[in-house]
mmCIF file of N, CA and C in Angstrom:
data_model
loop_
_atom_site.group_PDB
_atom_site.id
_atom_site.type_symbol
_atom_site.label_atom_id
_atom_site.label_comp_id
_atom_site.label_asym_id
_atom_site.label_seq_id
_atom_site.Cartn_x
_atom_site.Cartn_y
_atom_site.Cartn_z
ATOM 1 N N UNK Y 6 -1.087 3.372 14.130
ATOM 2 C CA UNK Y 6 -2.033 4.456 14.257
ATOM 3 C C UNK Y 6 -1.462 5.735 13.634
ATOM 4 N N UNK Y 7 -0.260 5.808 13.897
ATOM 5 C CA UNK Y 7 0.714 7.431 13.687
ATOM 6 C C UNK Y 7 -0.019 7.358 11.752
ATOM 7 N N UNK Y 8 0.525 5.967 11.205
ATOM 8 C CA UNK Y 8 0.993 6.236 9.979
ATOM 9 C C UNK Y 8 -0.517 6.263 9.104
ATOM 10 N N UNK Y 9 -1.566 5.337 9.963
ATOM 11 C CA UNK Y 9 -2.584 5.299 9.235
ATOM 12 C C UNK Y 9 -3.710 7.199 9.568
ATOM 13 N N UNK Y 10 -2.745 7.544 10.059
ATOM 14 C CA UNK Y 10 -3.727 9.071 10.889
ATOM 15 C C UNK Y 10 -2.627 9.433 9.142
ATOM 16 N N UNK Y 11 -1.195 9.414 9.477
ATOM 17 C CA UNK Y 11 -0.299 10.563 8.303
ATOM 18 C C UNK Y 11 -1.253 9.808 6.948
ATOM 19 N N UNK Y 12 -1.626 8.883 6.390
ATOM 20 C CA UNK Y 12 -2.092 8.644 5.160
ATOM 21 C C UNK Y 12 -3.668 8.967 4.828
ATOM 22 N N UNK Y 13 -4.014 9.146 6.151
ATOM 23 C CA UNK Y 13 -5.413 9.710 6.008
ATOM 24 C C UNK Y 13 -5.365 11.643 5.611
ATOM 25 N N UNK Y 14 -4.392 12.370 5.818
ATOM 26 C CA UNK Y 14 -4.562 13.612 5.965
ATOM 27 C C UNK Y 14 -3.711 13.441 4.647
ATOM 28 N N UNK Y 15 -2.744 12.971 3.892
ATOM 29 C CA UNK Y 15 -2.589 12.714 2.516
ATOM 30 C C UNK Y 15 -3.712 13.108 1.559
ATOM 31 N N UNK Y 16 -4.242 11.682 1.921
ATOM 32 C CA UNK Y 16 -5.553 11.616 1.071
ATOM 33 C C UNK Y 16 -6.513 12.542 1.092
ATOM 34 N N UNK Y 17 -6.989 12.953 2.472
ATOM 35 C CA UNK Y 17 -7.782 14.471 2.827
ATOM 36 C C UNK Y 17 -7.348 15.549 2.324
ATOM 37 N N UNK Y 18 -5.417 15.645 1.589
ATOM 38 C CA UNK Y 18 -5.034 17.063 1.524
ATOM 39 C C UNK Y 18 -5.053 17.918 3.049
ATOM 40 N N UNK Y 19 -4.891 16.970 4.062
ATOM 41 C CA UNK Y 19 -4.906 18.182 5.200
ATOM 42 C C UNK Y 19 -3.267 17.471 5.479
ATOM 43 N N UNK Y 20 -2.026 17.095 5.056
ATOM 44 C CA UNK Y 20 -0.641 17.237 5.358
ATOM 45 C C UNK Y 20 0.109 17.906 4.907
ATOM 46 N N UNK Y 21 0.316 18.527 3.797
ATOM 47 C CA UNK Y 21 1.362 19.208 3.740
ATOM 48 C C UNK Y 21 0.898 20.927 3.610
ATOM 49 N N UNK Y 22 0.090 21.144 3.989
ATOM 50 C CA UNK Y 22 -0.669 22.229 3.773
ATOM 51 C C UNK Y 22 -0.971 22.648 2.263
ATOM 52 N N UNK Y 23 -0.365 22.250 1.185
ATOM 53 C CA UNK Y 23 -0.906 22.249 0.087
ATOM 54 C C UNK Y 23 -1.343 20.733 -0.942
ATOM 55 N N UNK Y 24 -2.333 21.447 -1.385
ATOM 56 C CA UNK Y 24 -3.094 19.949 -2.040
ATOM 57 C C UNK Y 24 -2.300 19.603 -2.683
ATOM 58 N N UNK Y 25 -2.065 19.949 -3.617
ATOM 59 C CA UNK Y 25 -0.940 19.872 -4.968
ATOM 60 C C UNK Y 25 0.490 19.098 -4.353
ATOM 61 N N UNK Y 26 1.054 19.044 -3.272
ATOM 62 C CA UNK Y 26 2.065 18.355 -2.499
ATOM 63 C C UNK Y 26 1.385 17.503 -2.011
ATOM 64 N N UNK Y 27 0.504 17.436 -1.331
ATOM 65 C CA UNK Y 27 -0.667 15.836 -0.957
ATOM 66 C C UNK Y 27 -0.552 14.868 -1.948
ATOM 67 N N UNK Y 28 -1.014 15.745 -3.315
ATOM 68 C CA UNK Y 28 -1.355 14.878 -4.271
ATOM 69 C C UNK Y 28 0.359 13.879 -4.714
ATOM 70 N N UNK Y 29 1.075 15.010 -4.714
ATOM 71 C CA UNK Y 29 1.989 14.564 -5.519
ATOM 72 C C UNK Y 29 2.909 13.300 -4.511
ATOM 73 N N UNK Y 30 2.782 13.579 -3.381
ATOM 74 C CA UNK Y 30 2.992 12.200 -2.003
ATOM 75 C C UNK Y 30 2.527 11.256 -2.465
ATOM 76 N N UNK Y 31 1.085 11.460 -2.671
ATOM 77 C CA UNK Y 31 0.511 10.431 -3.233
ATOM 78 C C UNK Y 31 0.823 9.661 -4.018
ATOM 79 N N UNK Y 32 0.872 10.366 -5.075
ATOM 80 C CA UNK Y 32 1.571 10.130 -6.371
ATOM 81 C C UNK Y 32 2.706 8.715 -6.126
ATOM 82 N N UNK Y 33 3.635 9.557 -5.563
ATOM 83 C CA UNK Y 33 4.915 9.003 -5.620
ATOM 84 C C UNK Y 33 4.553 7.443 -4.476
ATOM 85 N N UNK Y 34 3.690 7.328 -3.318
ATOM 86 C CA UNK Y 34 3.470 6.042 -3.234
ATOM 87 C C UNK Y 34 2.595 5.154 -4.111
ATOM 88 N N UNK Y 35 2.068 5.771 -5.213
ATOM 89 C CA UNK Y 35 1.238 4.860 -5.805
ATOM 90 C C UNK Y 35 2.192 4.075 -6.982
ATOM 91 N N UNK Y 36 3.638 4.707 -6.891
ATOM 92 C CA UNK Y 36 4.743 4.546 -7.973
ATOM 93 C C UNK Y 36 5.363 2.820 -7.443
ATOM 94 N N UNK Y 37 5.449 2.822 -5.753
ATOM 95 C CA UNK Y 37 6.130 1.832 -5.303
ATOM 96 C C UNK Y 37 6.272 0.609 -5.906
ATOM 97 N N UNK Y 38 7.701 0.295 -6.181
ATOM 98 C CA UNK Y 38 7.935 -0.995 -7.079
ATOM 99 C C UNK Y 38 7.876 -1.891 -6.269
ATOM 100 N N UNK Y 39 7.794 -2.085 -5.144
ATOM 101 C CA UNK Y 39 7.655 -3.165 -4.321
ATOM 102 C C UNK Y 39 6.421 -4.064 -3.904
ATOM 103 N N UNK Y 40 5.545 -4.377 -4.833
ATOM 104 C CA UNK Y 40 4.353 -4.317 -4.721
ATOM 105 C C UNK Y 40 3.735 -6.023 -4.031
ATOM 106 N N UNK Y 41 4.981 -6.225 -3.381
ATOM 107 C CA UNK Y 41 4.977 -7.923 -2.791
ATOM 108 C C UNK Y 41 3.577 -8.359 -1.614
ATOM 109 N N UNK Y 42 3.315 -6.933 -0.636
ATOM 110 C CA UNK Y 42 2.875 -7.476 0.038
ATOM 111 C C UNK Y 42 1.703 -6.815 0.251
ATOM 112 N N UNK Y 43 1.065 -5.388 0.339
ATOM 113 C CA UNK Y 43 -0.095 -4.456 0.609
ATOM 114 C C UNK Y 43 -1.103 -5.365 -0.721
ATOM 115 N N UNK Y 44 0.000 -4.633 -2.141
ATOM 116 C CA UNK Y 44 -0.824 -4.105 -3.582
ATOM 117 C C UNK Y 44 -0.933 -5.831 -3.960
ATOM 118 N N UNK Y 45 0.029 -6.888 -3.081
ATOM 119 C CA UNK Y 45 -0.009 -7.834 -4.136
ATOM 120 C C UNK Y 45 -0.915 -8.953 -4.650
ATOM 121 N N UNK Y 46 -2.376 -8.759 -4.442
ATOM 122 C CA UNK Y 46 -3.634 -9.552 -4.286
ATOM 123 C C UNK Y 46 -4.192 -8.580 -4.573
ATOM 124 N N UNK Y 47 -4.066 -7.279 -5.334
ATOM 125 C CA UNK Y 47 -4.954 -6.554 -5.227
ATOM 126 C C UNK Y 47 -5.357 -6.920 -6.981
ATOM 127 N N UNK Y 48 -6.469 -6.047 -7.407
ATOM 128 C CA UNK Y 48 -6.351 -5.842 -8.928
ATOM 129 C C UNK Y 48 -6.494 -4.782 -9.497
ATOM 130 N N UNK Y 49 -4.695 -4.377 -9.075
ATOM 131 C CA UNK Y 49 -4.733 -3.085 -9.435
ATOM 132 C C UNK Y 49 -3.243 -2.835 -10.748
ATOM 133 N N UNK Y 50 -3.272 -1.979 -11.299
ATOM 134 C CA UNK Y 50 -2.073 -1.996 -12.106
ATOM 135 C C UNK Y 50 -1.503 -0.807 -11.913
ATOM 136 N N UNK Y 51 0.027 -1.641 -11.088
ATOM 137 C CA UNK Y 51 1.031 -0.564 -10.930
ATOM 138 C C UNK Y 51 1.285 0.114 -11.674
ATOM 139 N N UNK Y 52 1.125 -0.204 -13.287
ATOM 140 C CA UNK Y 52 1.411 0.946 -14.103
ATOM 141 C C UNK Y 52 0.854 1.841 -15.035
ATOM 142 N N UNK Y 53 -0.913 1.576 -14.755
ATOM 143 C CA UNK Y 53 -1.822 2.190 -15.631
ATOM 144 C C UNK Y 53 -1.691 3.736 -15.605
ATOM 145 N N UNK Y 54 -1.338 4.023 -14.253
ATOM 146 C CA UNK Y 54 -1.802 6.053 -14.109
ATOM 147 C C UNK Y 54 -0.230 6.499 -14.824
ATOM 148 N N UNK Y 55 1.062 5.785 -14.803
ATOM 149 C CA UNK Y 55 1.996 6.199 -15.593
ATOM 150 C C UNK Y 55 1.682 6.409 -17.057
ATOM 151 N N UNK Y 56 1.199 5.535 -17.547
ATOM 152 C CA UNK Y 56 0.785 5.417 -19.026
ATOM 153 C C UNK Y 56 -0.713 6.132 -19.457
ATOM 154 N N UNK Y 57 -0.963 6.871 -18.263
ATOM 155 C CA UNK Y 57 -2.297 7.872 -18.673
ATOM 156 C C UNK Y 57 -3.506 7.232 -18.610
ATOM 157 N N UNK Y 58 -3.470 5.854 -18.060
ATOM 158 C CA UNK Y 58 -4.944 5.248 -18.395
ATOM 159 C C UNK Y 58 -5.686 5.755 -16.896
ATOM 160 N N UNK Y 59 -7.230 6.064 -17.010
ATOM 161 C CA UNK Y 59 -7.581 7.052 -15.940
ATOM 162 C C UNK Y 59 -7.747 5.542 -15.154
ATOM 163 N N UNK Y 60 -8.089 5.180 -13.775
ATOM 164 C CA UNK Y 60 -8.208 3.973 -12.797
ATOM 165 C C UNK Y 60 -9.175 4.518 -12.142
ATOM 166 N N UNK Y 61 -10.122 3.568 -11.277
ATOM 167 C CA UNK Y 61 -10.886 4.157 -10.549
ATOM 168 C C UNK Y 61 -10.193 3.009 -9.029
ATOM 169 N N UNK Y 62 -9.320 2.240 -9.022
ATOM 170 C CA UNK Y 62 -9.112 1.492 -8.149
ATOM 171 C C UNK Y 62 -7.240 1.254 -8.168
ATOM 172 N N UNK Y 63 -7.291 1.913 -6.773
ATOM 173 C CA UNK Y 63 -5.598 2.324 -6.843
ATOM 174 C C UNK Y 63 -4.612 1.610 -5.262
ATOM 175 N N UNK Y 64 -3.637 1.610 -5.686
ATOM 176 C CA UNK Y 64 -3.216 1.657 -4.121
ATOM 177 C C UNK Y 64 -1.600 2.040 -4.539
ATOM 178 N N UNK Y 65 -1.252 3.042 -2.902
ATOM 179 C CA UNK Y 65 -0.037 3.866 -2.658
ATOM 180 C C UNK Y 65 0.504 3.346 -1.239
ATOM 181 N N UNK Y 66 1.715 2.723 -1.544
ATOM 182 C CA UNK Y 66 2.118 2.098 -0.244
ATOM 183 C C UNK Y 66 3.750 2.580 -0.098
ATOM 184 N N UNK Y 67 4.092 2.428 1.150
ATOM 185 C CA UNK Y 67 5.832 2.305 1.378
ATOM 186 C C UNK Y 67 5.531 0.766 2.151
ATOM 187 N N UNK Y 68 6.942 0.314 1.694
ATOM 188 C CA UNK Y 68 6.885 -0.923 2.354
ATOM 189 C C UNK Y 68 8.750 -1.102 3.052
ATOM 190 N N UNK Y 69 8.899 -1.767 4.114
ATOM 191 C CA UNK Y 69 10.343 -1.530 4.819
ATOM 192 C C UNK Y 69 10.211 -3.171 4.911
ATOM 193 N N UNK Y 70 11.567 -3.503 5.243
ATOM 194 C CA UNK Y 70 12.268 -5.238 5.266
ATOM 195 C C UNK Y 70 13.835 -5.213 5.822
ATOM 196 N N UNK Y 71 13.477 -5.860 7.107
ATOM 197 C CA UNK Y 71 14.987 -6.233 7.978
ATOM 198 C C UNK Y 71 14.701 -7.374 8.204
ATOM 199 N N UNK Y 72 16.064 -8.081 8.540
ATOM 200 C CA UNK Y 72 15.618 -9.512 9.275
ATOM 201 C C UNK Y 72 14.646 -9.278 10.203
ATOM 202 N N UNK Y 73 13.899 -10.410 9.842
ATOM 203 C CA UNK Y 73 12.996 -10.706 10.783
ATOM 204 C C UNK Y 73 11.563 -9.801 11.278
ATOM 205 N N UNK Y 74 11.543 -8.599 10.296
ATOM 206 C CA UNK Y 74 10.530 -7.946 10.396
ATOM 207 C C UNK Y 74 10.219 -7.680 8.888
ATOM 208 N N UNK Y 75 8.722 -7.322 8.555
ATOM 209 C CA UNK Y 75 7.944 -6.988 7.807
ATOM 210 C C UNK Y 75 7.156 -5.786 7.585
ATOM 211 N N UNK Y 76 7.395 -4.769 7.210
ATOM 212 C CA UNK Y 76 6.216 -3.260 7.370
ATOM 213 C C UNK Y 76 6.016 -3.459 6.137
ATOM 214 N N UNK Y 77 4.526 -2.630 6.053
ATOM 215 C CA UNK Y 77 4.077 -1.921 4.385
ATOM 216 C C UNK Y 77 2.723 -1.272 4.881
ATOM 217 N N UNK Y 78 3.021 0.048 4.554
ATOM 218 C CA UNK Y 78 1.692 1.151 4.796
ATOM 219 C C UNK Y 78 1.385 1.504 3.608
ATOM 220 N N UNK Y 79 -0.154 1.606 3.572
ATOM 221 C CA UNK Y 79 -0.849 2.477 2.410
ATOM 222 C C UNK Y 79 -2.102 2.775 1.904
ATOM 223 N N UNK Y 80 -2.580 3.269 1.154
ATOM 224 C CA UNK Y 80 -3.666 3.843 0.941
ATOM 225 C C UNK Y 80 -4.033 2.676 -0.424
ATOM 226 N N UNK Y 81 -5.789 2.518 -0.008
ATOM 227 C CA UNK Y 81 -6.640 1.830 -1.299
ATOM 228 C C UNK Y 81 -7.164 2.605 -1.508
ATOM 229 N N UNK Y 82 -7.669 2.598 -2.782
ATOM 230 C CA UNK Y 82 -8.864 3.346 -3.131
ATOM 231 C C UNK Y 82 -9.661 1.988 -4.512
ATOM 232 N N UNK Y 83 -11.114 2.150 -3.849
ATOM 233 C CA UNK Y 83 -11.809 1.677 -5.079
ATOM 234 C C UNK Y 83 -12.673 2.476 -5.529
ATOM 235 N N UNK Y 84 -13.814 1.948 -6.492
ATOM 236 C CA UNK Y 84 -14.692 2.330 -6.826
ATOM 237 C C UNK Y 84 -15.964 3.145 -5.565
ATOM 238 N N UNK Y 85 -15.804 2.340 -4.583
ATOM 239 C CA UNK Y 85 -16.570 2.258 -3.401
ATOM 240 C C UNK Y 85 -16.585 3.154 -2.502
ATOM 241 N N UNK Y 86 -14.986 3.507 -1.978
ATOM 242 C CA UNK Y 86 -14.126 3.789 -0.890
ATOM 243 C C UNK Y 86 -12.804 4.129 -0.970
ATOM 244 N N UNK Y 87 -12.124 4.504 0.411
ATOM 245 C CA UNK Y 87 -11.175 4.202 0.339
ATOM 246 C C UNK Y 87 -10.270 4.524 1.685
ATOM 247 N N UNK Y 88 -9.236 3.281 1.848
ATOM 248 C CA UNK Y 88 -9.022 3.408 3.558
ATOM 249 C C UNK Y 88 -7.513 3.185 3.401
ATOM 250 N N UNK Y 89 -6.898 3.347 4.659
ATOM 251 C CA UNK Y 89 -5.304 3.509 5.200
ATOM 252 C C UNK Y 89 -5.059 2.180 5.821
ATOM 253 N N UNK Y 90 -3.789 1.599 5.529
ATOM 254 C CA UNK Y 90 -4.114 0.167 6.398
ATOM 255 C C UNK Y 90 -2.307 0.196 6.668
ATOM 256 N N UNK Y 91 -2.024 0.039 7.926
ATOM 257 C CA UNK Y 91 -0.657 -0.397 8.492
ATOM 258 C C UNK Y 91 -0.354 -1.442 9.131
ATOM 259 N N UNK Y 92 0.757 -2.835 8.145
ATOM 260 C CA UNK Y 92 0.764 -3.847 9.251
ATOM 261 C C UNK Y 92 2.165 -3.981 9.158
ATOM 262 N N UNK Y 93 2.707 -4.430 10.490
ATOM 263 C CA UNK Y 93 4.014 -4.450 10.761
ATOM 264 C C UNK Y 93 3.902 -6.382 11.688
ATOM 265 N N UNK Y 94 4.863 -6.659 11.186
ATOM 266 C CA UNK Y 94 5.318 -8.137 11.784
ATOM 267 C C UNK Y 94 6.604 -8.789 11.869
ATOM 268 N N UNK Y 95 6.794 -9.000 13.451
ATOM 269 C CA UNK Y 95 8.029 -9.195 14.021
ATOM 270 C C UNK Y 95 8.088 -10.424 14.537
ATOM 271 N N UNK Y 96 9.609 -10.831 13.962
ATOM 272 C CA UNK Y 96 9.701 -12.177 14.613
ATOM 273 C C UNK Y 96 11.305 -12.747 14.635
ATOM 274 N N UNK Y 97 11.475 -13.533 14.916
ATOM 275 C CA UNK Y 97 12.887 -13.979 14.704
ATOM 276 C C UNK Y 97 14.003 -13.545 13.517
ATOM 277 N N UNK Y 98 14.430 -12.683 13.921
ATOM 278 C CA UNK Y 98 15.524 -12.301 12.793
ATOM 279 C C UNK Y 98 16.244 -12.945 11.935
ATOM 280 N N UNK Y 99 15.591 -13.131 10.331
ATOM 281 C CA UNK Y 99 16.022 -14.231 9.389
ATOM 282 C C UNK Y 99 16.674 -13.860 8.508
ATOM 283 N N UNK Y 100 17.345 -13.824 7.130
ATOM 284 C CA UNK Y 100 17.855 -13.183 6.328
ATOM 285 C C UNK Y 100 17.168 -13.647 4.967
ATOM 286 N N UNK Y 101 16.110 -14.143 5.152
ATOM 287 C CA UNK Y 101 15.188 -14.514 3.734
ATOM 288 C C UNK Y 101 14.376 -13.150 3.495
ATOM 289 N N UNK Y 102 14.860 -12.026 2.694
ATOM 290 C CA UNK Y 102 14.075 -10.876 2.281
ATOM 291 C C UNK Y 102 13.159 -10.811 1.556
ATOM 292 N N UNK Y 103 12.715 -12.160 0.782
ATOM 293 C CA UNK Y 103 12.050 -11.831 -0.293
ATOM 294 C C UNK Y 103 10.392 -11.898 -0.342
ATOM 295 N N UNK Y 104 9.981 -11.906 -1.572
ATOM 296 C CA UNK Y 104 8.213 -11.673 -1.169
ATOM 297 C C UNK Y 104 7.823 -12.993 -0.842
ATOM 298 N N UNK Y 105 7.979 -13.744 -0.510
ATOM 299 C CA UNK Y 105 7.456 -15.009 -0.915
ATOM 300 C C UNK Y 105 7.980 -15.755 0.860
ATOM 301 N N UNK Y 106 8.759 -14.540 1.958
ATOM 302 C CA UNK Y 106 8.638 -15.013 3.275
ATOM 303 C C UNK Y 106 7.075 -14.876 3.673
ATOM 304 N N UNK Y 107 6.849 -15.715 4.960
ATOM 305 C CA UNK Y 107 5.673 -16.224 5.424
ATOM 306 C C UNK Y 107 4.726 -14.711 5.347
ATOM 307 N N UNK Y 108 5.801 -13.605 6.421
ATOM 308 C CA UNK Y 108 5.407 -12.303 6.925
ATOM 309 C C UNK Y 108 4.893 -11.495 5.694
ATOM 310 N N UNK Y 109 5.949 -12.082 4.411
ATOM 311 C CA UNK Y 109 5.112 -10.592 3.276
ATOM 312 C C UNK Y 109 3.917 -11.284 2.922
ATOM 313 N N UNK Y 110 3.809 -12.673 2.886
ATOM 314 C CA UNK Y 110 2.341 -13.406 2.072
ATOM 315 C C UNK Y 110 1.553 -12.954 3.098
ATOM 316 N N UNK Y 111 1.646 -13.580 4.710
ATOM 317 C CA UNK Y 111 0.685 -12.678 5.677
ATOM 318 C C UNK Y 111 -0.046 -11.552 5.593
ATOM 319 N N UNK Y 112 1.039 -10.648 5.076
ATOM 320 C CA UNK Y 112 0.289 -8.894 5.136
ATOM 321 C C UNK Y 112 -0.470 -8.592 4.096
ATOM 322 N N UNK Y 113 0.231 -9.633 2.634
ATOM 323 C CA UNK Y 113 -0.761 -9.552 1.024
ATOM 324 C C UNK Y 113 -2.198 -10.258 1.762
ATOM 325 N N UNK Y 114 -2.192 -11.279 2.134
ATOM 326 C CA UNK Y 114 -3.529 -12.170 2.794
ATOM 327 C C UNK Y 114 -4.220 -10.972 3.568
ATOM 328 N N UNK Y 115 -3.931 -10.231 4.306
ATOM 329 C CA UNK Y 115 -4.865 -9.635 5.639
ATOM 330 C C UNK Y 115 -5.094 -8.421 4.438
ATOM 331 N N UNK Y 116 -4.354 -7.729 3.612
ATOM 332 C CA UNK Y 116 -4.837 -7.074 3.002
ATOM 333 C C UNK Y 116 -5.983 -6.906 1.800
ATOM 334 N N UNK Y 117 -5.664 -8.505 0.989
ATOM 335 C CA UNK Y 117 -7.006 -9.018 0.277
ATOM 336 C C UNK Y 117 -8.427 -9.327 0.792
ATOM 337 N N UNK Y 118 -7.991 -9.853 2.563
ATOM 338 C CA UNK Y 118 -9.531 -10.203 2.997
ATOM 339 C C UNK Y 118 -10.180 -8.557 3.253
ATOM 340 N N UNK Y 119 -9.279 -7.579 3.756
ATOM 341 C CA UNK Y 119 -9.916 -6.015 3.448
ATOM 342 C C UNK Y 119 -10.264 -5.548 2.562
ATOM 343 N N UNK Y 120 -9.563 -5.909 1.547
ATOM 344 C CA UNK Y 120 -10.492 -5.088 0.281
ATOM 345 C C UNK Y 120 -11.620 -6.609 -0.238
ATOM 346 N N UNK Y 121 -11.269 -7.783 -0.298
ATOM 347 C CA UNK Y 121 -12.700 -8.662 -0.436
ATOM 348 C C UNK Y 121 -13.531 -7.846 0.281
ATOM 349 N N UNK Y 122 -14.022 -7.252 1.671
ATOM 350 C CA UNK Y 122 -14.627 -7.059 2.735
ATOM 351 C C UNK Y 122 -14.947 -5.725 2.687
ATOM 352 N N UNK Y 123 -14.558 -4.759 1.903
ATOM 353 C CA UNK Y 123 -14.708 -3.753 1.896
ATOM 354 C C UNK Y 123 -14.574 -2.934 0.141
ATOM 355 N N UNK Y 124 -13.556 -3.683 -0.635
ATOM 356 C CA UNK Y 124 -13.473 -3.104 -1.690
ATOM 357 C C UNK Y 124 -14.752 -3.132 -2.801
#
């Protein structure tokens, strides 16, 4: 709730008291190289707004990884809309980090049936 309230006032420009620092937050999660589990079903290209191409369909995430847990928060935006989504998943402390554990495909899955469902 905390993080999907902080990415909503991002996007609103009502966090840092200036837009121009909103934006540029923004910015910098829409940069995230980690794009395994929120962005990774999405069809979006991590690297179009670097290379100047304008997008109308984006996403800005942080994503965290310890044994045995899974986070990744962030903002979509489509053509349509656009919403805050936070999922975190805990479980037996493993040392398999990579995208392709059960927990990061989980959070890419719950995040594709949201934007199927909404994007």
């Amino acid at each position: 709730d905390d993080f999907t309230t902080l990415l909503a006032a991002i996007h609103g420009h009502r966090c840092t008291g200036d837009a121009a620092h909103d934006d540029e937050v923004y910015w910098t999660l829409r940069r995230q190289q980690h794009r395994g589990m929120l962005a990774r079903h999405l069809p979006m290209s991590p690297f179009a707004e670097e290379f100047g191409v304008e997008v109308d369909e984006r996403c800005g995430s942080k994503s965290g990884v310890t044994p045995g847990v899974r986070v990744d928060v962030g903002l979509v935006e489509t053509r349509r809309r656009a919403w805050a989504l936070a999922v975190q998943i805990e479980g037996p402390p493993d040392f398999d980090l990579s995208e392709e554990h059960p927990y990061a495909r989980c959070i890419a899955d719950l995040s594709r049936l949201v934007y199927e469902a909404w994007g």
